[in-house]
Each structure stands twice: as structure tokens, then as C-alpha cells.
Coordinates of C-alpha atoms in Angstrom, one line a residue:
Chain R
M25 CA -0.1 0.0 -0.2
V26 CA 3.0 2.3 0.4
Y27 CA 4.1 1.5 -2.8
E28 CA 0.2 2.2 -4.4
A29 CA 0.2 5.6 -2.2
Q30 CA 3.8 6.3 -3.3
L31 CA 3.8 7.9 0.6
G32 CA 4.2 6.1 3.9
H33 CA 6.7 5.4 6.8
P34 CA 7.8 1.8 5.8
G35 CA 10.9 1.6 7.9
G36 CA 8.9 1.8 11.1
D37 CA 6.3 -0.3 9.7
F38 CA 8.4 -2.8 9.3
S39 CA 10.0 -2.5 12.8
A40 CA 6.5 -2.3 14.6
A41 CA 5.1 -5.7 12.5
D42 CA 6.2 -8.4 14.7
I43 CA 4.9 -6.3 17.9
L44 CA 1.2 -5.5 16.1
S45 CA 0.7 -9.7 15.3
A46 CA 1.8 -10.8 18.1
L47 CA -0.6 -8.2 20.0
Y48 CA -3.3 -8.4 17.3
F49 CA -3.3 -12.6 17.0
G50 CA -2.0 -13.5 20.4
V51 CA -2.8 -11.6 23.4
M52 CA -5.6 -9.1 23.3
R53 CA -9.3 -9.6 23.5
Y54 CA -11.5 -7.8 20.9
D55 CA -14.7 -8.5 18.5
P56 CA -14.3 -6.7 15.4
S57 CA -17.9 -6.6 15.0
K58 CA -18.4 -4.8 18.6
P59 CA -15.3 -1.9 18.5
N60 CA -16.9 0.0 21.4
D61 CA -17.4 -3.3 23.5
P62 CA -16.7 -2.0 26.8
A63 CA -14.9 -5.1 27.8
R64 CA -12.4 -5.0 24.9
D65 CA -8.8 -4.5 25.3
R66 CA -7.7 -1.4 24.0
F67 CA -4.5 -1.0 21.8
V68 CA -3.3 2.7 21.2
M69 CA -0.9 3.3 18.4
S70 CA 1.0 6.1 19.7
K71 CA 3.4 5.9 16.3
G72 CA 0.6 7.2 14.6
H73 CA 2.7 7.9 11.2
C74 CA 3.2 3.8 11.0
T75 CA -0.5 3.5 9.3
G76 CA 0.8 1.0 7.0
V77 CA 1.7 -1.7 9.9
F78 CA -1.8 -0.4 11.7
Y79 CA -4.2 -0.5 9.0
S80 CA -3.0 -4.0 7.6
V81 CA -3.2 -5.9 10.8
L82 CA -6.9 -3.9 11.7
A83 CA -8.0 -5.5 8.3
A84 CA -6.4 -8.9 8.9
A85 CA -8.2 -8.6 12.7
G86 CA -11.3 -8.1 10.5
Y87 CA -12.1 -4.6 11.3
F88 CA -12.8 -3.4 7.4
P89 CA -12.5 -5.0 4.1
E90 CA -8.7 -5.8 3.1
A91 CA -9.7 -4.8 -0.2
D92 CA -9.7 -1.0 1.3
L93 CA -5.8 -0.8 2.0
S94 CA -5.6 -0.1 -1.9
T95 CA -7.1 3.1 -0.7
Y96 CA -4.6 4.1 1.6
M97 CA -4.3 7.9 1.4
Q98 CA -6.1 8.3 -1.5
P99 CA -8.8 11.2 -1.5
L100 CA -11.8 10.9 0.5
S101 CA -10.4 7.7 1.8
R102 CA -10.5 6.2 6.1
L103 CA -7.3 5.3 5.4
N104 CA -5.7 8.6 6.3
G105 CA -2.1 9.3 6.4
H106 CA -2.8 9.3 10.5
P107 CA -5.5 7.1 12.1
N108 CA -8.7 8.8 12.8
R109 CA -11.4 7.0 14.9
N110 CA -14.3 8.7 13.7
Y111 CA -13.7 6.9 10.2
L112 CA -11.9 3.6 11.1
P113 CA -13.2 1.1 13.7
G114 CA -10.5 -0.1 15.9
V115 CA -8.8 3.2 16.2
E116 CA -9.0 4.2 19.8
T117 CA -8.0 7.7 19.7
N118 CA -6.7 10.2 16.7
T119 CA -2.8 10.1 16.7
G120 CA -0.1 11.8 14.6
P121 CA 1.7 14.4 16.7
L122 CA 4.0 12.4 18.8
G123 CA 3.8 11.6 22.5
H124 CA -0.2 12.1 22.5
G125 CA -0.8 7.7 22.9
L126 CA 1.1 6.8 26.5
P127 CA -1.0 10.1 28.1
V128 CA -4.6 9.1 26.4
A129 CA -3.7 5.3 27.2
L130 CA -3.4 6.1 30.7
G131 CA -6.4 8.0 30.8
I132 CA -8.2 4.2 29.3
A133 CA -6.3 2.5 32.2
I134 CA -7.4 4.6 35.1
A135 CA -11.0 4.2 33.8
G136 CA -10.5 0.6 34.0
Q137 CA -8.6 0.9 37.4
I138 CA -12.1 3.2 38.6
D139 CA -14.5 0.6 37.6
N140 CA -12.1 -2.7 38.6
A141 CA -12.6 -3.8 35.3
D142 CA -10.2 -6.3 33.8
F143 CA -9.5 -5.2 29.9
R144 CA -6.0 -3.9 29.3
T145 CA -4.4 -1.3 27.8
F146 CA -1.4 -1.6 25.4
V147 CA 0.3 1.3 23.5
L148 CA 2.8 1.3 21.3
T149 CA 5.7 4.1 21.1
G150 CA 8.4 4.8 19.2
D151 CA 11.9 5.5 20.8
G152 CA 12.6 8.9 19.3
E153 CA 9.0 9.6 20.3
L154 CA 10.1 9.6 23.8
Q155 CA 11.8 12.8 23.4
E156 CA 8.6 14.1 23.9
G157 CA 8.0 15.2 27.5
S158 CA 4.4 14.2 27.6
N159 CA 5.6 10.9 27.6
W160 CA 7.3 11.4 31.2
E161 CA 4.4 13.2 32.4
A162 CA 2.2 10.2 32.1
A163 CA 4.6 7.6 33.1
L164 CA 5.0 9.7 36.5
T165 CA 1.1 9.2 37.0
A166 CA 1.3 5.7 35.9
G167 CA 3.6 4.7 38.2
H168 CA 2.2 6.5 41.0
R169 CA -1.2 4.7 40.4
K170 CA 0.3 1.3 40.0
L171 CA -1.6 0.9 37.2
R172 CA -0.9 -3.3 36.1
N173 CA -3.7 -2.7 33.5
L174 CA -1.3 -0.5 31.5
T175 CA 1.2 -1.9 29.2
L176 CA 3.9 -0.1 27.1
I177 CA 5.9 -1.5 24.4
I178 CA 8.6 0.6 22.8
D179 CA 9.8 0.3 19.4
R180 CA 13.5 0.5 20.0
N181 CA 14.6 0.7 16.4
R182 CA 17.0 3.4 17.6
L183 CA 16.5 5.5 14.4
Q184 CA 14.3 8.9 14.2
Q185 CA 13.4 10.7 11.0
G186 CA 16.7 12.5 11.5
A187 CA 19.8 10.2 12.4
R188 CA 19.8 7.5 15.5
T189 CA 18.3 8.4 18.5
E190 CA 21.9 7.9 20.7
E191 CA 22.7 10.6 18.3
T192 CA 19.9 13.2 18.8
A193 CA 19.0 13.1 22.2
S194 CA 20.3 9.8 24.1
L195 CA 18.0 7.7 25.8
D196 CA 19.6 5.1 27.3
P197 CA 19.8 3.5 29.7
L198 CA 16.4 3.5 29.0
D199 CA 15.3 0.7 31.5
D200 CA 16.9 2.7 34.1
K201 CA 14.5 5.5 33.5
W202 CA 11.4 3.5 33.6
R203 CA 11.9 1.5 36.9
A204 CA 13.0 4.9 38.3
F205 CA 9.2 5.8 37.7
G206 CA 7.9 2.8 39.2
W207 CA 7.4 0.5 36.4
H208 CA 8.3 -3.1 35.5
V209 CA 10.6 -3.4 32.6
E210 CA 11.2 -6.1 30.2
M211 CA 13.8 -6.2 27.6
I212 CA 13.2 -8.5 24.5
D213 CA 13.8 -9.5 20.8
G214 CA 10.9 -7.3 19.2
H215 CA 11.1 -9.6 16.3
D216 CA 10.6 -12.5 18.4
H217 CA 7.2 -13.8 18.6
A218 CA 8.0 -16.1 21.3
Q219 CA 9.3 -13.6 23.9
L220 CA 6.8 -11.2 22.9
L221 CA 4.3 -13.3 23.4
D222 CA 5.6 -14.9 26.7
V223 CA 6.0 -11.1 28.2
L224 CA 2.8 -9.6 26.9
S225 CA 0.7 -13.0 28.6
V226 CA 1.8 -12.9 32.1
D227 CA -1.5 -12.0 34.2
P228 CA -1.4 -8.4 35.1
A229 CA -2.9 -9.3 38.6
T230 CA 0.4 -11.1 39.3
R231 CA 2.5 -7.5 39.3
D232 CA 1.6 -4.2 40.9
K233 CA 3.1 -2.1 38.6
P234 CA 2.2 -0.8 34.9
L235 CA 4.6 -3.2 32.3
C236 CA 7.2 -1.2 30.2
I237 CA 8.7 -3.9 27.4
I238 CA 11.5 -2.4 25.4
A239 CA 11.3 -4.5 22.3
N240 CA 14.6 -4.2 20.5
T241 CA 13.8 -4.0 16.7
F242 CA 15.3 -3.2 13.2
K243 CA 13.7 -0.1 11.2
G244 CA 12.9 -1.8 7.9
K245 CA 13.1 -5.2 9.5
G246 CA 12.8 -8.0 6.4
V247 CA 13.8 -6.0 3.2
S248 CA 17.5 -5.8 2.9
F249 CA 18.0 -2.7 1.9
M250 CA 15.7 -0.3 4.3
H251 CA 17.2 -2.5 7.3
D252 CA 18.6 -0.3 9.7
N253 CA 18.6 2.5 7.2
V254 CA 17.6 5.9 8.4
A255 CA 16.6 6.9 4.9
W256 CA 13.6 4.4 5.1
H257 CA 11.7 6.4 7.9
H258 CA 9.3 7.9 5.1
G259 CA 10.9 6.8 1.9
V260 CA 8.7 5.2 -0.5
P261 CA 10.3 2.3 -2.9
N262 CA 10.2 2.8 -6.8
K263 CA 9.2 -0.4 -8.8
E264 CA 12.6 -2.3 -8.6
Q265 CA 12.5 -1.7 -5.3
Y266 CA 9.0 -3.1 -4.6
E267 CA 9.6 -6.0 -6.5
Q268 CA 12.8 -6.9 -4.1
A269 CA 11.0 -6.2 -0.8
M270 CA 7.9 -8.2 -2.2
A271 CA 10.5 -11.1 -3.4
E272 CA 12.3 -10.9 0.3
L273 CA 9.6 -10.5 2.4
V274 CA 7.4 -13.7 1.0
Chain T
M27 CA -31.2 25.1 41.5
S28 CA -30.2 28.4 43.4
A29 CA -27.7 30.3 42.7
A30 CA -23.9 30.0 44.7
A31 CA -23.7 32.1 47.7
P32 CA -22.5 35.7 47.5
A33 CA -18.9 36.2 47.6
Q34 CA -19.5 40.1 48.1
A35 CA -23.1 41.6 48.6
G36 CA -25.0 40.7 45.3
L37 CA -21.9 39.3 43.4
F38 CA -20.9 36.1 42.6
D39 CA -17.5 33.5 41.9
C40 CA -18.7 31.5 39.2
R41 CA -16.2 28.5 40.2
D42 CA -18.7 28.1 43.3
S43 CA -21.8 28.0 40.9
F44 CA -19.4 25.3 38.6
A45 CA -18.7 23.3 42.1
R46 CA -22.2 23.2 43.0
T47 CA -23.5 21.9 39.9
I48 CA -20.6 19.2 39.2
E49 CA -21.3 17.8 42.4
A50 CA -25.4 17.7 42.0
L51 CA -24.2 15.9 38.4
A52 CA -22.1 13.5 40.3
E53 CA -24.7 12.5 42.6
A54 CA -27.0 11.2 39.7
D55 CA -24.6 9.9 36.9
P56 CA -21.8 7.8 38.5
R57 CA -19.7 8.0 35.0
I58 CA -19.1 11.6 36.0
V59 CA -15.2 12.1 36.8
T60 CA -13.3 14.8 37.5
V61 CA -9.6 15.2 36.4
V62 CA -7.4 17.8 37.8
S63 CA -3.6 19.0 37.6
D64 CA -2.9 20.0 41.3
S65 CA -5.9 22.1 40.9
V66 CA -8.5 21.0 43.6
G67 CA -8.5 24.1 45.5
S68 CA -8.5 26.4 42.6
S69 CA -11.5 24.5 40.7
K70 CA -13.4 24.7 44.1
L71 CA -13.5 20.8 44.4
G72 CA -12.6 20.3 47.7
G73 CA -16.0 19.2 48.4
F74 CA -16.4 16.7 45.3
R75 CA -13.2 15.0 46.5
K76 CA -14.5 14.6 50.0
K77 CA -17.4 12.7 48.6
W78 CA -16.2 11.1 46.0
P79 CA -12.3 10.4 46.4
D80 CA -12.5 7.7 44.2
R81 CA -13.9 9.7 41.4
M82 CA -11.4 12.3 41.0
V83 CA -8.0 11.8 39.0
N84 CA -5.2 14.1 40.1
V85 CA -1.9 13.8 37.5
G86 CA 0.1 16.9 39.4
I87 CA 1.2 19.4 37.3
A88 CA 0.8 18.4 33.9
E89 CA -1.7 20.0 31.6
Q90 CA -0.9 17.9 28.5
T91 CA -1.7 14.5 31.0
V92 CA -4.8 16.6 32.5
V93 CA -6.5 16.6 28.7
A94 CA -4.9 13.5 27.5
V95 CA -6.4 11.4 30.3
G96 CA -9.7 13.0 29.6
A97 CA -9.9 11.7 26.6
G98 CA -8.9 8.0 27.5
L99 CA -11.2 8.3 30.6
A100 CA -14.1 9.1 28.0
N101 CA -12.9 5.9 26.0
G102 CA -13.5 4.2 29.3
G103 CA -17.0 5.1 29.4
K104 CA -16.6 7.6 32.0
V105 CA -17.8 11.6 31.5
P106 CA -14.7 13.6 32.3
F107 CA -14.7 16.7 33.7
V108 CA -11.3 18.2 33.5
S109 CA -10.8 21.5 35.1
A110 CA -7.5 23.4 35.4
A111 CA -6.6 27.4 35.3
S112 CA -7.3 28.4 31.5
C113 CA -3.9 29.9 31.0
F114 CA -2.0 26.6 31.5
L115 CA -5.2 24.2 30.2
T116 CA -5.5 25.8 26.8
A117 CA -1.9 27.1 25.8
R118 CA 0.1 24.2 27.4
A119 CA -2.2 21.7 26.1
L120 CA -3.3 23.0 22.9
E121 CA -2.1 20.0 20.7
Q122 CA -3.9 17.7 23.1
I123 CA -7.1 19.4 22.9
K124 CA -6.7 19.8 19.2
A125 CA -5.8 16.1 18.1
D126 CA -7.0 14.2 21.6
I127 CA -10.2 15.9 22.4
A128 CA -11.8 18.1 19.2
Y129 CA -10.6 16.0 16.4
S130 CA -10.9 12.8 17.9
N131 CA -14.4 14.2 19.3
V132 CA -14.6 12.5 22.3
N133 CA -17.1 13.3 24.9
V134 CA -14.7 15.1 27.3
K135 CA -15.8 18.9 29.5
L136 CA -12.9 20.9 29.7
I137 CA -13.4 23.5 32.3
G138 CA -10.9 26.9 32.1
Q139 CA -10.8 28.4 35.5
S140 CA -9.8 32.0 36.6
S141 CA -9.8 32.9 32.8
G142 CA -9.2 36.4 31.3
V143 CA -7.4 38.5 33.6
A144 CA -8.4 37.6 36.9
Y145 CA -4.5 36.6 37.6
G146 CA -4.1 40.3 37.1
E147 CA -1.0 41.0 39.5
L148 CA 0.8 37.7 38.2
G149 CA 1.1 39.3 34.9
P150 CA 0.3 37.9 31.3
T151 CA 2.2 34.8 31.9
H152 CA -1.0 33.9 33.9
H153 CA -3.7 36.0 31.8
S154 CA -6.1 33.7 29.7
I155 CA -7.2 35.9 27.0
E156 CA -6.4 34.0 24.2
D157 CA -8.1 30.9 24.9
M158 CA -11.7 32.0 23.4
A159 CA -9.8 32.6 20.1
W160 CA -7.9 29.4 20.0
L161 CA -10.3 27.1 20.7
R162 CA -13.3 28.4 19.1
L163 CA -11.3 27.7 16.0
L164 CA -11.6 24.0 16.8
N165 CA -14.3 21.9 15.2
N166 CA -16.6 19.8 17.2
L167 CA -15.7 21.6 20.4
T168 CA -18.7 23.5 21.9
V169 CA -17.3 26.6 23.5
I170 CA -19.4 28.4 26.1
V171 CA -18.2 31.7 28.0
P172 CA -21.3 32.1 30.8
A173 CA -21.8 35.4 32.3
D174 CA -23.3 35.0 36.0
P175 CA -23.7 31.9 38.4
W176 CA -27.3 31.1 36.9
Q177 CA -25.4 30.7 33.2
T178 CA -23.0 28.8 34.5
E179 CA -24.5 26.0 35.9
Q180 CA -26.7 26.1 32.8
A181 CA -23.7 25.9 30.7
I182 CA -22.5 22.9 33.2
R183 CA -25.6 21.2 32.9
A184 CA -25.7 21.2 29.2
A185 CA -22.4 20.5 28.6
A186 CA -22.9 17.1 30.7
A187 CA -26.2 16.5 28.6
M188 CA -24.3 16.5 25.6
N189 CA -22.5 13.6 23.7
G190 CA -19.4 15.4 22.5
P191 CA -16.5 17.9 23.7
V192 CA -17.1 20.9 25.3
F193 CA -14.8 23.8 26.5
V194 CA -16.5 26.0 29.6
R195 CA -14.7 29.2 30.4
V196 CA -15.2 29.8 34.0
S197 CA -14.3 33.4 35.3
R198 CA -13.4 34.0 39.6
M199 CA -14.1 37.7 39.3
P200 CA -16.8 38.7 41.4
V201 CA -20.6 39.2 39.1
P202 CA -23.8 40.0 39.8
A203 CA -26.5 37.8 38.8
L204 CA -28.3 39.4 35.8
E205 CA -31.9 40.2 35.5
R206 CA -33.5 38.2 33.1
S207 CA -37.7 38.4 31.9
D208 CA -36.7 34.9 30.1
A209 CA -34.8 32.5 31.8
S210 CA -33.3 30.1 29.0
F211 CA -30.1 28.3 28.1
E212 CA -29.3 26.7 24.8
I213 CA -26.1 25.7 23.4
G214 CA -25.5 27.6 20.1
K215 CA -28.5 30.4 21.2
A216 CA -27.6 34.1 22.5
E217 CA -29.8 36.2 24.9
T218 CA -30.9 39.4 24.2
L219 CA -31.3 41.3 27.7
V220 CA -31.9 44.5 26.8
Q221 CA -33.7 45.7 23.4
G222 CA -32.9 48.7 21.7
D223 CA -32.6 49.9 17.6
D224 CA -29.3 52.4 17.4
I225 CA -26.7 50.0 18.2
T226 CA -26.1 46.5 19.4
I227 CA -23.5 45.8 22.2
I228 CA -22.6 41.9 21.8
A229 CA -20.8 40.6 25.3
N230 CA -19.7 37.4 27.0
G231 CA -18.9 36.2 30.4
T232 CA -17.5 39.0 32.7
M233 CA -18.6 42.0 30.4
V234 CA -22.1 41.2 30.6
H235 CA -23.3 42.8 33.2
R236 CA -21.1 46.2 32.1
A237 CA -22.7 46.2 28.8
V238 CA -26.3 46.2 30.6
A239 CA -25.1 48.9 32.6
A240 CA -23.8 50.9 29.5
A241 CA -27.2 50.7 27.9
K242 CA -29.0 52.1 30.9
I243 CA -26.3 54.9 30.6
L244 CA -27.2 55.2 27.3
A245 CA -30.8 55.2 27.5
G246 CA -30.7 58.5 29.6
E247 CA -29.1 60.1 26.7
G248 CA -31.9 59.2 24.2
I249 CA -29.6 55.8 22.7
S250 CA -31.0 52.8 22.7
A251 CA -28.7 49.8 22.6
R252 CA -29.6 46.5 22.5
V253 CA -27.7 44.3 24.5
V254 CA -26.5 40.7 23.7
N255 CA -24.8 37.9 25.7
M256 CA -23.4 35.6 23.7
A257 CA -22.4 33.0 25.7
T258 CA -21.9 30.2 22.9
I259 CA -19.3 31.5 20.6
N260 CA -19.0 28.0 18.8
P261 CA -21.1 27.3 17.4
L262 CA -22.1 30.7 17.1
D263 CA -25.8 32.1 17.1
E264 CA -25.5 33.5 13.2
A265 CA -28.9 34.5 13.2
A266 CA -28.7 36.5 16.6
I267 CA -25.9 38.3 15.1
L268 CA -27.2 39.3 11.7
A269 CA -30.0 40.5 13.2
A270 CA -28.0 42.6 15.4
A271 CA -26.2 44.3 12.3
D272 CA -30.2 45.8 11.9
A273 CA -29.1 48.3 14.3
G274 CA -26.1 49.2 11.9
A275 CA -23.2 49.3 14.4
I276 CA -22.1 46.7 16.8
V277 CA -19.9 47.0 19.6
T278 CA -18.2 43.9 21.3
V279 CA -16.9 43.3 24.6
E280 CA -14.9 40.5 26.0
E281 CA -12.5 39.9 28.9
G282 CA -10.1 38.9 26.3
S283 CA -8.0 39.7 23.4
V284 CA -9.2 42.0 20.7
R285 CA -7.9 39.8 18.4
G286 CA -9.4 36.7 17.3
G287 CA -11.8 36.2 20.0
L288 CA -15.6 37.5 20.1
G289 CA -15.2 40.4 18.0
G290 CA -13.3 38.6 15.5
A291 CA -16.1 35.9 15.5
V292 CA -18.6 38.8 15.2
S293 CA -16.4 40.3 12.6
E294 CA -16.1 37.5 10.2
L295 CA -19.7 36.8 10.3
V296 CA -20.9 40.4 9.7
T297 CA -18.1 41.2 6.9
A298 CA -19.3 38.3 5.0
N299 CA -23.1 39.5 5.1
T300 CA -24.1 42.6 6.2
P301 CA -20.6 44.9 6.5
V302 CA -21.6 47.4 9.6
P303 CA -18.9 49.2 11.9
V304 CA -17.9 46.6 14.5
R305 CA -16.3 48.0 17.7
I306 CA -14.1 45.4 19.2
M307 CA -13.1 46.0 22.9
G308 CA -10.9 43.8 25.1
F309 CA -7.1 43.6 26.0
P310 CA -4.8 44.5 22.9
G311 CA -2.4 41.8 23.9
F312 CA 0.1 41.6 26.6
V313 CA -1.1 44.1 29.0
P314 CA 1.0 45.5 32.0
T315 CA 0.7 43.7 35.6
G316 CA -2.2 45.3 37.7
S317 CA -5.3 44.0 39.4
A318 CA -8.0 42.5 37.1
D319 CA -10.3 45.7 38.1
W320 CA -7.5 47.9 37.5
L321 CA -6.8 46.4 34.0
M322 CA -10.5 46.7 32.9
D323 CA -10.6 50.3 34.0
H324 CA -7.4 51.1 32.5
F325 CA -8.3 49.4 29.0
G326 CA -12.2 51.1 29.0
L327 CA -13.8 47.6 29.8
T328 CA -16.4 49.5 32.2
A329 CA -19.9 50.9 31.8
T330 CA -18.9 54.3 30.7
G331 CA -16.0 52.9 28.4
I332 CA -18.5 50.9 26.5
A333 CA -21.0 53.5 26.5
D334 CA -18.2 55.8 24.7
A335 CA -17.5 53.0 22.4
A336 CA -21.1 52.9 21.4
R337 CA -21.6 56.6 20.6
Q338 CA -18.1 56.6 18.6
T339 CA -19.3 53.8 16.8
I340 CA -23.1 55.1 16.7
A341 CA -21.2 57.8 14.5
R342 CA -19.5 55.7 12.2
K343 CA -23.4 54.5 10.6
R344 CA -23.3 54.7 7.0

């Protein structure tokens, strides 16, 4: 769809693909025919520019026909460049500007805490996105309230739009930062489904803290010329590159 | 429900009306929660916290998060009232209000407390004179600027009753209860407090009672001024404004910037439809430090100042 639209953020799509697959096809409770069911688990896509992977997973999960993917970013399409909850079932909140997802997910998790409900709230942020201060406001309150029903997954691909995160405004030691804010931290290989399913499936009742999963990933995972390459933050493939990528991915 | 207890003889702090109304609503609707950024006292929500400690979410001094948490709570089935000083709530969290609340079109009520120049002495960092202009530009977001304790209660009740995002701008400046022959409130509907044909004065918030006093001064001189209370600034009561233009001249008065707020909204509509002279009264931008009363006097936001502006604007009629 990125090739068709000649727009998108394929690098970040590929780094998050295994994470979203594990969530939607291994962990989360949802019914696409009842997208507003109060008991559903919530997923908040904070890295809202990575709609390529998000829409693909929502379609595969049954929220809308896969044929709609070919309308990605076309005029009047429901599949905006950044997700819109009012157009598309399965989108919990409109994102795009960075640093919004975790604070909104925090509010969802607090609603569940007030009601003693058993739904879980998952949020995926990029790592460069953590340079937005709003995340740390939310981190503070989530730790303070011991929100065990809240899970943050950081797509730790170490690249942001312009350069490596550690060259821009370094984040390491990232695990210590979250622990200091009162979170339980797991560091995993974000492309290893077994590891993802293991940490995501632990019963939240067994901990008294919000969970932060630092998922080490590679931007452009699965496509040799995109792999760990900053140029593919929002690059789009030409015909030869598209054919090569499809051949490598299949 | 009766109006709030008087802060001074005959004058009311509309925050009391807000606090009393939210407690009454919360009694009847368990979905109602309050969300604050260390702003319990300044929002007069101490009583709410005492009654329902579990239904108040205090995120600390974090305005971006207070707004975003409101969006999340609405997603979780709550009816959140997010209450914080308007200067920080609107300026510091403007993108959250835009993306998480207005663009996402979620059922969150934002309460901008101590708006305008209520914190006069604390200087422009603490003045909230741009909030009306910023927020009225956002689609989906209803923006209400009530003028007295009764209208504050009505605005809060109407906000709770509708499904969608609302911003209510609440002053802490003492105001009198307005006299009305027809006490009714509807979002998007202006109320005419004084009938008149020579000029129309359109005001909202703390300026409405001053506009009424100005009309009395003018009446003594044989000038018939209509006074319209434009409490809802988004959506605008376009019919009332176009009817106001029939008088041939308009003065707008707001406790806010002269750029982009009530005056801007009225001017946009009048210019495109029935152009007549419009004089916009308010603050010119960042203002000097001084008490709220001093600032209003200094910038002519008084009954005599409004009457002067009305005379000058009538002189510009074609």
C-alpha cells in the first residue's frame, strides 16, 4: 500500500510488524463486530505515522475489508495518513503528533482501574518519540497509580526521522529510566514472537506496576535495503525496490 | 438549583456555581469524574474530592496529561470534567485539545478556570486572554463563556447532557446575577438582555453586566442600545448576530484579546453578510501587571468605557 500510495513510513512499519501481530493475533481480546465493546482490550497506536502496519493488522483482524487497503491515503479514503477513530473502527484515539498515545492510554487504564474492570490497555510508542516530554508526565502518574492494566511497548529501533536516537538526544539507559518511574521493565527481541507472547501474556494480576516492554527492533526489518537505514523513515520504494522487497518478504 | 452563595454582597464567584453543579450532577450520574492538575482548590473541587475521592483523578502539575487522560477516561466510558487554570489548560495543552479532544471528537468537558485577567497581578503568563480565540477555531468543540452564576450552572448542565467535547470558560471575578425576563439556556443560542435599535452591544462572560450598565447610561441620553449575551462562541448564533447588524452598528466586549475572540467571530460573520461598523473591545495583547479591576478600568472595559465606544461607533454608521 505504501508503494501504491507512494507515501508512508515503511521503515517504522516493518520494525513494529511483529509487535502488532503478537498483540492482535496472540494476546488481545476484541471482537471486530463490536469495536466499542466496553470489555475490549485497547490498543493505542502512538506512533501514528506507521499506519501501513496498523491498517494492515486491523484489516487482517477483521475491522474492515482488506480491499480497502488499496485506498490508503487516497482522496476521501478512511485510511488517512494518520489514524482517525471517527472513520475507522478499531482506532481508539486520533494520533499523529508524537507523545499523545501514552497519556491517552493512561486515561483509559485509569477508567478501568476506577471500575475494577479486567480489560488491558496497550500502547506502542516509537523510541525517538520518547523525546516528547508528555510521555514522562504520563509515566509519573502511571507509576504512582500502580496501573498494572497498562502496558507500554517501545519500538526500540534506535532510529528517528533524522538520525540515530543516541546521536540526537540519547535515551539510554532506557530501562533504568522506566524502573525509576515505578514501572516493571522487560527487554526483549521485538521480532521474536515467542518472547513477545511470553511477556505480553503474563497475567497483570501478578504485578503491582505498569509494564514497559522495550522491544529491540530494526527499522525496515525484513527488507535488506531498508534494514536499519535511516533513509527509510518515510522513504517510498520505486518499482524495482518494491519488487525486491516483496520477493524478500514472501 | 439556587445560585451560588454570594462572595460579596450581590456578587458571585462563578467557580462556586461550577462546583455546586458538578456535585449535583455527579450525585445522579456515576460516570462523571473530575480530572485535575493539582488544581483542586482553585477549581473549588474540595467538596467533590471529599464525597468521591475515587472519582477525582489528580495527575499533578501536568496539563498535557490532564487533557489526554480526559480523552482516555471518555474512551473508558466516563464523563470527565477536566478542570484547570485556563491559561495553562489551553496554552500548554493546545495540541492535546486539538488532537485528543476536538479532532478525536470525544465526550470530554474542559473547564478553563480563572480565565481572562483574573490573575491580573501575576502578569501575562497567568492571563488567559487568548483562550476563546484558540478554542473557537477547533471543529467539534463547543465553547461556552457564561456570564453569571445561573448561566454557569446551565452551561455545566448542558455540557454534561450533550455527547461531545465542550470547553466552558469560568471566571473567578465577582459578577452580579443578571436580570432576565426569560431565563432559558440553550447551547448556541444568544440571549437578548436589553432591547434596542440604535446599536447592538454583544458581550460575554464578565463583560455582560457591564454592557447592561452601559445600555442604561445610553438610555439616559436617549440612545437605545440592544445588549446580546453571546455565551456560546462555537457554534455561533449567526441569526442573532445578523439581526444585531440591523441596528447599523455593533460593539463587542470580551475579557480577552481583541484579536480572534468574540469580536473576531462577530466580525467574520458581519463582514461576509451585512457589513456595518464593528468596534471590538478587549485587551490589546500582553498587558501590564495590575489587578483585574485596574486592568479593566485602564483598558476601558467599564460601563462608561463601553458607552463611549457605543457613541463613537454610532457616529460611524452609514
